[in-house]
Each structure stands twice: as structure tokens, then as C-alpha cells.
Coordinates of C-alpha atoms in Angstrom, one line a residue:
X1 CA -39.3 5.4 -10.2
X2 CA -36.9 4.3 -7.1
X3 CA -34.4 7.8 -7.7
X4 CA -37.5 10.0 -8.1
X5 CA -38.8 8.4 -4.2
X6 CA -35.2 8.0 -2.9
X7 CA -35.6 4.1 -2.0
X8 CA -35.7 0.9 -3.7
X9 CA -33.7 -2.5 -4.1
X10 CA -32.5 -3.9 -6.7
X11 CA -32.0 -7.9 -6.6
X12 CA -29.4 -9.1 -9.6
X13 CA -29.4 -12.6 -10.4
X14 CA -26.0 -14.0 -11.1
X15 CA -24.1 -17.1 -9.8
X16 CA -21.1 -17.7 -8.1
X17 CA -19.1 -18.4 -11.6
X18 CA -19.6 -14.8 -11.6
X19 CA -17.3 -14.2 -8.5
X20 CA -15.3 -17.7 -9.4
X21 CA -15.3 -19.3 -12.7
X22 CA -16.9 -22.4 -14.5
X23 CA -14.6 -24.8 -15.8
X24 CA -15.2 -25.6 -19.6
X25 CA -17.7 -22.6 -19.4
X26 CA -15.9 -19.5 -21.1
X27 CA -19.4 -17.8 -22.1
X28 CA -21.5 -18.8 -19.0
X29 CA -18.6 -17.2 -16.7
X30 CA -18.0 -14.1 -18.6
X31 CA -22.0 -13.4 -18.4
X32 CA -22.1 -14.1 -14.8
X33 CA -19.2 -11.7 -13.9
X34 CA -20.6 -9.1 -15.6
X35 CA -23.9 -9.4 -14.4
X36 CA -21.8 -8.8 -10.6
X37 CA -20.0 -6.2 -12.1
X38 CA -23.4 -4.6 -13.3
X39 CA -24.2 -5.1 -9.9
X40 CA -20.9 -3.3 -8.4
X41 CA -21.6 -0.2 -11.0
X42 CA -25.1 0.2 -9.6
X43 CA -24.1 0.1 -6.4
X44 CA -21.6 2.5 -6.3
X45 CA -23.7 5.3 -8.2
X46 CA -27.0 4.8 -6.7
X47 CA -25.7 3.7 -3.3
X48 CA -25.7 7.4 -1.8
X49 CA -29.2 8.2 -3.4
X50 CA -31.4 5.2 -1.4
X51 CA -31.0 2.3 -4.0
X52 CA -30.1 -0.9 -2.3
X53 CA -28.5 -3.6 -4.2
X54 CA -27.3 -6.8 -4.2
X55 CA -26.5 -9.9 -6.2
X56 CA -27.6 -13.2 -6.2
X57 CA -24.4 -16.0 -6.6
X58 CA -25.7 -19.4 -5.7
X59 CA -24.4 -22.8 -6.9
X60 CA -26.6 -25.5 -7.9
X61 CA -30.7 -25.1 -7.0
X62 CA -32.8 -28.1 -7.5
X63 CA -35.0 -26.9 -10.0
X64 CA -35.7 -28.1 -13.3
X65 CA -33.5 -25.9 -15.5
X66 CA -30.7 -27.7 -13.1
X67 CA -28.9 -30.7 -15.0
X68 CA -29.0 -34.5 -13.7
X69 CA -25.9 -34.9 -13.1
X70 CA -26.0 -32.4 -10.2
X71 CA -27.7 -34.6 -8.3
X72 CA -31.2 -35.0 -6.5
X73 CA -31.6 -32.2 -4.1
X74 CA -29.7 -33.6 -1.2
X75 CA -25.8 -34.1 -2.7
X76 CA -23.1 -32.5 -4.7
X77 CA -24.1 -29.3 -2.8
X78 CA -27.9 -28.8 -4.3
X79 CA -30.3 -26.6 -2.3
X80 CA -33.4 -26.1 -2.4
X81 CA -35.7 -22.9 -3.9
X82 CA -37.2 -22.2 -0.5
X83 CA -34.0 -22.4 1.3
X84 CA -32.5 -19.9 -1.4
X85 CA -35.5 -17.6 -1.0
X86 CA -35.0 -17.3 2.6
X87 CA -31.5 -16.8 2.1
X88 CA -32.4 -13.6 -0.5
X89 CA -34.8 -12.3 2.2
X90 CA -32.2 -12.4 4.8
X91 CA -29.5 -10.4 2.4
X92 CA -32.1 -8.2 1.2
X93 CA -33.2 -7.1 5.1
X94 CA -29.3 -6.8 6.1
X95 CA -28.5 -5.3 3.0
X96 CA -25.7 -7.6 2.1
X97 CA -24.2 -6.7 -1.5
X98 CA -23.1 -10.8 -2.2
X99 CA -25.6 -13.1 -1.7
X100 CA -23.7 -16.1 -1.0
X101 CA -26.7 -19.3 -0.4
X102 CA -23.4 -21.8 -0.4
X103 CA -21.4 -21.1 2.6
X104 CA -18.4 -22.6 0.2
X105 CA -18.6 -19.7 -1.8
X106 CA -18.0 -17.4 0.6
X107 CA -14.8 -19.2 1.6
X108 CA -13.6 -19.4 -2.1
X109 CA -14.3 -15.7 -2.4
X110 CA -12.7 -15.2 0.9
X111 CA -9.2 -17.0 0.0
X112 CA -9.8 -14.5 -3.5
X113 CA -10.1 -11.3 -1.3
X114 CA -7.1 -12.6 0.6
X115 CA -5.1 -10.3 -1.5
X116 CA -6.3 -7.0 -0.4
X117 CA -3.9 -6.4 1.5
X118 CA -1.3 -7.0 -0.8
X119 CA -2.9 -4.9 -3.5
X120 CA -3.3 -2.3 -0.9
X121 CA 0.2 -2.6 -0.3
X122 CA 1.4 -2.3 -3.8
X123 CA -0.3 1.1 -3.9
X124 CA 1.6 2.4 -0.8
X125 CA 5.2 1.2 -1.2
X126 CA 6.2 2.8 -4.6
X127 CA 5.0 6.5 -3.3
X128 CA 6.8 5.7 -0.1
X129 CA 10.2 4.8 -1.9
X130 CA 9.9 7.9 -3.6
X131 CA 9.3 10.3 -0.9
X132 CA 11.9 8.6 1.1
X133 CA 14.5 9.1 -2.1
X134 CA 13.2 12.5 -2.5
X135 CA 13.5 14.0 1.0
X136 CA 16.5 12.2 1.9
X137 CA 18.2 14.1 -1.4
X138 CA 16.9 17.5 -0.6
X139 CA 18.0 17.1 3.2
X140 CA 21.5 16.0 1.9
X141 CA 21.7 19.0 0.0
X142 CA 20.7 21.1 2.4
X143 CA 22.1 19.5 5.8
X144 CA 25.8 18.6 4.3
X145 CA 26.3 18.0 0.8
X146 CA 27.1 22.1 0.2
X147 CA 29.0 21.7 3.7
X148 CA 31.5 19.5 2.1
X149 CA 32.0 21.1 -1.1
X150 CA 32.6 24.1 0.6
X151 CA 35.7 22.1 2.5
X152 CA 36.9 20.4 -0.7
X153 CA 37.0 24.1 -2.6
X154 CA 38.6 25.8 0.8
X155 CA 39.9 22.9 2.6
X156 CA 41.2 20.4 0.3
X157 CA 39.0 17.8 1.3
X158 CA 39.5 14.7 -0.8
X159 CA 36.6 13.8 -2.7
X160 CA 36.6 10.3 -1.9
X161 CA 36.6 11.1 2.2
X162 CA 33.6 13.5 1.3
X163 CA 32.0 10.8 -0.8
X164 CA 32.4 8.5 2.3
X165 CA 31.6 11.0 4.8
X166 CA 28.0 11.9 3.1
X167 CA 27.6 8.1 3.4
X168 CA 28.1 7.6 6.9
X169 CA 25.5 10.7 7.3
X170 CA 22.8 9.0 5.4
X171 CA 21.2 7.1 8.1
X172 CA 20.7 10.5 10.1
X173 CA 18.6 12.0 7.5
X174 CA 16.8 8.8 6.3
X175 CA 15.0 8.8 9.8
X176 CA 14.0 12.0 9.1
X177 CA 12.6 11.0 5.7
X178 CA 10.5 7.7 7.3
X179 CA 8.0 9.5 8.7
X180 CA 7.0 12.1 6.5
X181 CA 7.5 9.8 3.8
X182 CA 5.0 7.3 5.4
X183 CA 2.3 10.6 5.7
X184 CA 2.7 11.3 1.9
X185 CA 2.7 7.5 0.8
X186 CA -0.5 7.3 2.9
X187 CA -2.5 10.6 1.5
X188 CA -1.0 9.8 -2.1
X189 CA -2.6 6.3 -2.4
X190 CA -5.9 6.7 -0.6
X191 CA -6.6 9.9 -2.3
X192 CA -5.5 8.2 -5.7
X193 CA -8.0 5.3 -4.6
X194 CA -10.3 7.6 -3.6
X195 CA -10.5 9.8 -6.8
X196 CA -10.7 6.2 -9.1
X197 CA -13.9 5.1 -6.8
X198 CA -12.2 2.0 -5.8
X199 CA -12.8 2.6 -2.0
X200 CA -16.3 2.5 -2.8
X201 CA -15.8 -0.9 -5.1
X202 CA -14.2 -2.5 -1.9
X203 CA -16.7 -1.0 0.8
X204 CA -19.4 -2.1 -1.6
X205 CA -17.8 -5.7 -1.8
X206 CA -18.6 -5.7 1.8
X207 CA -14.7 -4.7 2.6
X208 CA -14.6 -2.2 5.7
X209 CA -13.1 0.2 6.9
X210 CA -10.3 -1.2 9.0
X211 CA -9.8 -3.4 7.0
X212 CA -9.2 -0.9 4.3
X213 CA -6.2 0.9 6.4
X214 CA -5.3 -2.3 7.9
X215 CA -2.1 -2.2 5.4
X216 CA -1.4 1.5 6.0
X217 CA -1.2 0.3 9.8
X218 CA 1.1 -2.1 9.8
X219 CA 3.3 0.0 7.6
X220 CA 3.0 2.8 9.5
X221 CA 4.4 0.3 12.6
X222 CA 7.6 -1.5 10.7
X223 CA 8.6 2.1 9.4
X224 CA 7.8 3.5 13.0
X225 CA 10.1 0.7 14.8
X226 CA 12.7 1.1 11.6
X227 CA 13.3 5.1 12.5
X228 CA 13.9 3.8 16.4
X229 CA 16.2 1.3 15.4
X230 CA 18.2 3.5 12.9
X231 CA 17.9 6.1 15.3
X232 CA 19.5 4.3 18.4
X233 CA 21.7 1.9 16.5
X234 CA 22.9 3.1 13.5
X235 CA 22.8 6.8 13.5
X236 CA 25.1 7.3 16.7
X237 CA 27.8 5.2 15.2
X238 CA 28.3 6.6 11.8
X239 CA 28.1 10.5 13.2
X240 CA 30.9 9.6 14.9
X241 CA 32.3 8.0 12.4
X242 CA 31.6 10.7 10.0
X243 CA 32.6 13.0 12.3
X244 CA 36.6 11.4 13.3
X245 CA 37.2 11.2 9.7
X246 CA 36.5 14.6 8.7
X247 CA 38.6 16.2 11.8
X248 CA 41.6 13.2 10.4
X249 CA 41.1 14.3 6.5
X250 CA 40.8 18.0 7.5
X251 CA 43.6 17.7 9.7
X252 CA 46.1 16.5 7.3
X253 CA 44.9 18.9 4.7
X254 CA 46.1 21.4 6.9
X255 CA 48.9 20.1 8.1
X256 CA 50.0 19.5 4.2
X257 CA 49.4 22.8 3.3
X258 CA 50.7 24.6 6.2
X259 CA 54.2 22.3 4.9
X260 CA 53.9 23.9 1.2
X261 CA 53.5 27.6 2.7
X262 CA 56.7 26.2 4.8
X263 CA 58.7 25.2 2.1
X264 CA 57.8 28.0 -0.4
X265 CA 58.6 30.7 2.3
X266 CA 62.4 29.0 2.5
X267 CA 62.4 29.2 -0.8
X268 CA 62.0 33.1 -0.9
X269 CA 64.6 33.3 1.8

């Protein structure tokens, strides 16, 4: 049939319970979602082979099957059949996967969708925080941490100055950590998106592209302008800081032990 030629169109009938929900309707709204959801599943395998589909999510149509109390075909939000059917015709030649007859329905799934970006969100931050933790430990072992236990073992650095010392050094190597934590967080997620199909679930939602790394944007952005601000503000100060309290500490080390070799020399006198 339609994989054999390549092309078809598939028209799922459904209703906008399926995309909302029907109050003091448990049965009629689980059967209506998964009709979409049908719907979504088709799309996404057969989208790439020349099968079009969509689904059909009105509200009320004046028909007969449609009870009194929804009115008489001109309140309460009643269309009718030829109106729908010029609707369908209309998705089908766009190729629109919701076909929405009630404009309210698209708002109501609009305020839903609303969330995308938060979701979106959620799948970048806990990656980022890792890669951040991660690369800021390995290049505070690398960068200083061996450098001060090397002057506690030979120096006599106190461990509490070295304690603070790697502190005030932190914000130096976090800015390195921003942006190549933001690159991983970014290929981690979409890829992990990618792999579970969701990508295609939103693109076949009728989600695009930018709005799909809209997120990633605007983290990429606050991280970008909170490297400059660490960078300029915070990281010149605490070198400095860092580095006047390891010549003091060292200094008085020094100074102490150059005092023992002192007094023990007298003493062999």
C-alpha cells in the first residue's frame, strides 16, 4: 500500500480531550489521547518514508451523535461539518500534524506546550553541573592543589591557609570550566534526546527548530556573561588575595624555621 508507493496520508480522528481532558470523562479521554499518541507513533516512523499524518482534535460538531445540551449549531462553541471539512482539507494540504477546528484549542494546547522550555532546561542543567564540578576538580588538581601540598610537605604551609588559598583560586578555574561545561551539557542532552526520538516527538508536534535550542541559547548567554563577570570581577581580586597570603604564610614559615636552625645551632655551641 502507501510504504510500497512512498506516499500517502493518513487522517486520525480524535478530539481535543485527547490533547486536554474531559471533565467526569476518565474512559473518553484516555481513548482520545491515545488515539493522538497513535497518531505521534506513526508519524515519527513513517514520517521519513512519505506517509503524511495528522490528527483530527475538534470540540463540539453539530451533528446528531452531538448531545443537546451543546447547543444548536451557533453557541457553546458548536461548528459546523462543512466548516470542519474545510478545516481537515486545509491541514491535510499544509501538512499540519494537529488539526485544531477550535482556535481555543490551540491556545489551551499552547499554554500546555508553554513548558518546553523548562523541560528542555531540565535536561541541560544537571549535565552542566556536573561537567562544571568535574572540570573544575581535575583543574584543581592539576593547576594547584599538588602545588600546595608540595609547600605544606617542604614548606610548612599550614593546612588551613592552603585550604583557604585553594578557595580564593576557585573562581579562576570555574571560568575555565563554564564554557566547556556548557559544550558537553549541550551535546549530552540533545544527543540523549536525540537517541530516545523525542526531537522527532516535538518536531512532529509542530515544535521547530529554534525553538528546540531556544533553551540551549539562552543558557549558553547567562553562562557566557557569568565567565565575563567572574573573569573581570572576581577572579582578579582573589589571585591577589591568594597570592599575598601565601607569600605572608610562606614567609613566616621561613622565618620560624630559619629561628629553630638558630636556636639549635647555639645550642651545639
Amino acid at each position: 500500500g502507501m510504504l510500497k508507493r512512498g506516499s500517502g496520508y493518513l487522517m486520525n480522528t480524535a478530539s481535543a480531550a485527547g490533547l486536554l481532558a474531559a471533565l467526569g470523562s476518565g474512559p473518553y479521554t484516555v481513548t482520545k489521547a491515545a488515539a493522538v499518541k497513535l497518531a505521534e507513533f506513526l508519524a515519527i516512523t513513517h514520517g521519513d518514508e512519505g506517509i503524511g499524518v495528522s490528527v483530527l482534535c475538534p470540540q463540539g460538531v453539530n451533528t446528531a451523535m452531538a448531545p443537546r445540551s451543546l447547543g444548536d449549531g451557533q453557541t457553546d462553541g458548536i461548528i459546523e461539518p462543512s466548516a470542519l471539512a474545510d478545516t481537515v482539507v486545509e491541514a491535510m494540504r499544509e501538512e499540519r500534524f494537529h488539526v485544531l477546528p477550535h482556535p481555543e484549542v490551540e491556545e489551551y494546547v499552547r499554554r500546555k506546550g508553554d513548558n518546553i522550555d523548562r523541560w528542555l532546561l531540565g535536561q541541560l542543567l544537571p549535565p552542566m553541573l556536573f561537567a562544571i564540578g568535574a572540570f573544575t576538580a581535575v583543574s584543581l588538581s592539576v593547576g594547584i592543589m599538588f602545588d600546595l601540598v608540595r609547600k605544606i610537605v617542604e614548606f610548612g604551609l599550614p593546612f588551613q591557609i592552603a585550604l583557604k588559598i585553594l578557595i580564593l583560586k576557585l573562581p579562576g578555574f570555574l571560568v575555565l570550566s563554564f564554557p566547556m561545561s556548557m559544550l558537553l551539557a549541550t551535546l549530552l542532552a540533545y544527543g540523549k534526546l536525540t537517541s530516545n526520538s523525542e526531537l522527532l516527538a516535538l518536531k512532529s508536534l509542530g515544535v521547530t527548530n529554534r525553538r528546540i535550542i531556544f533553551p540551549a541559547v539562552i543558557l549558553s548567554i547567562f553562562m557566557t556573561c557569568l565567565t565575563f563577570t567572574f573573569n573581570d570581577s572576581f577572579v582578579p581580586i582573589s589571585n591577589r588575595i591568594a597570592e599575598n597570603t601565601m607569600r605572608e604564610s610562606l614567609g613566616k614559615a621561613i622565618s620560624s624555621e630559619e629561628g629553630k636552625h638558630i636556636m639549635l645551632s647555639l645550642i651545639h655551641i
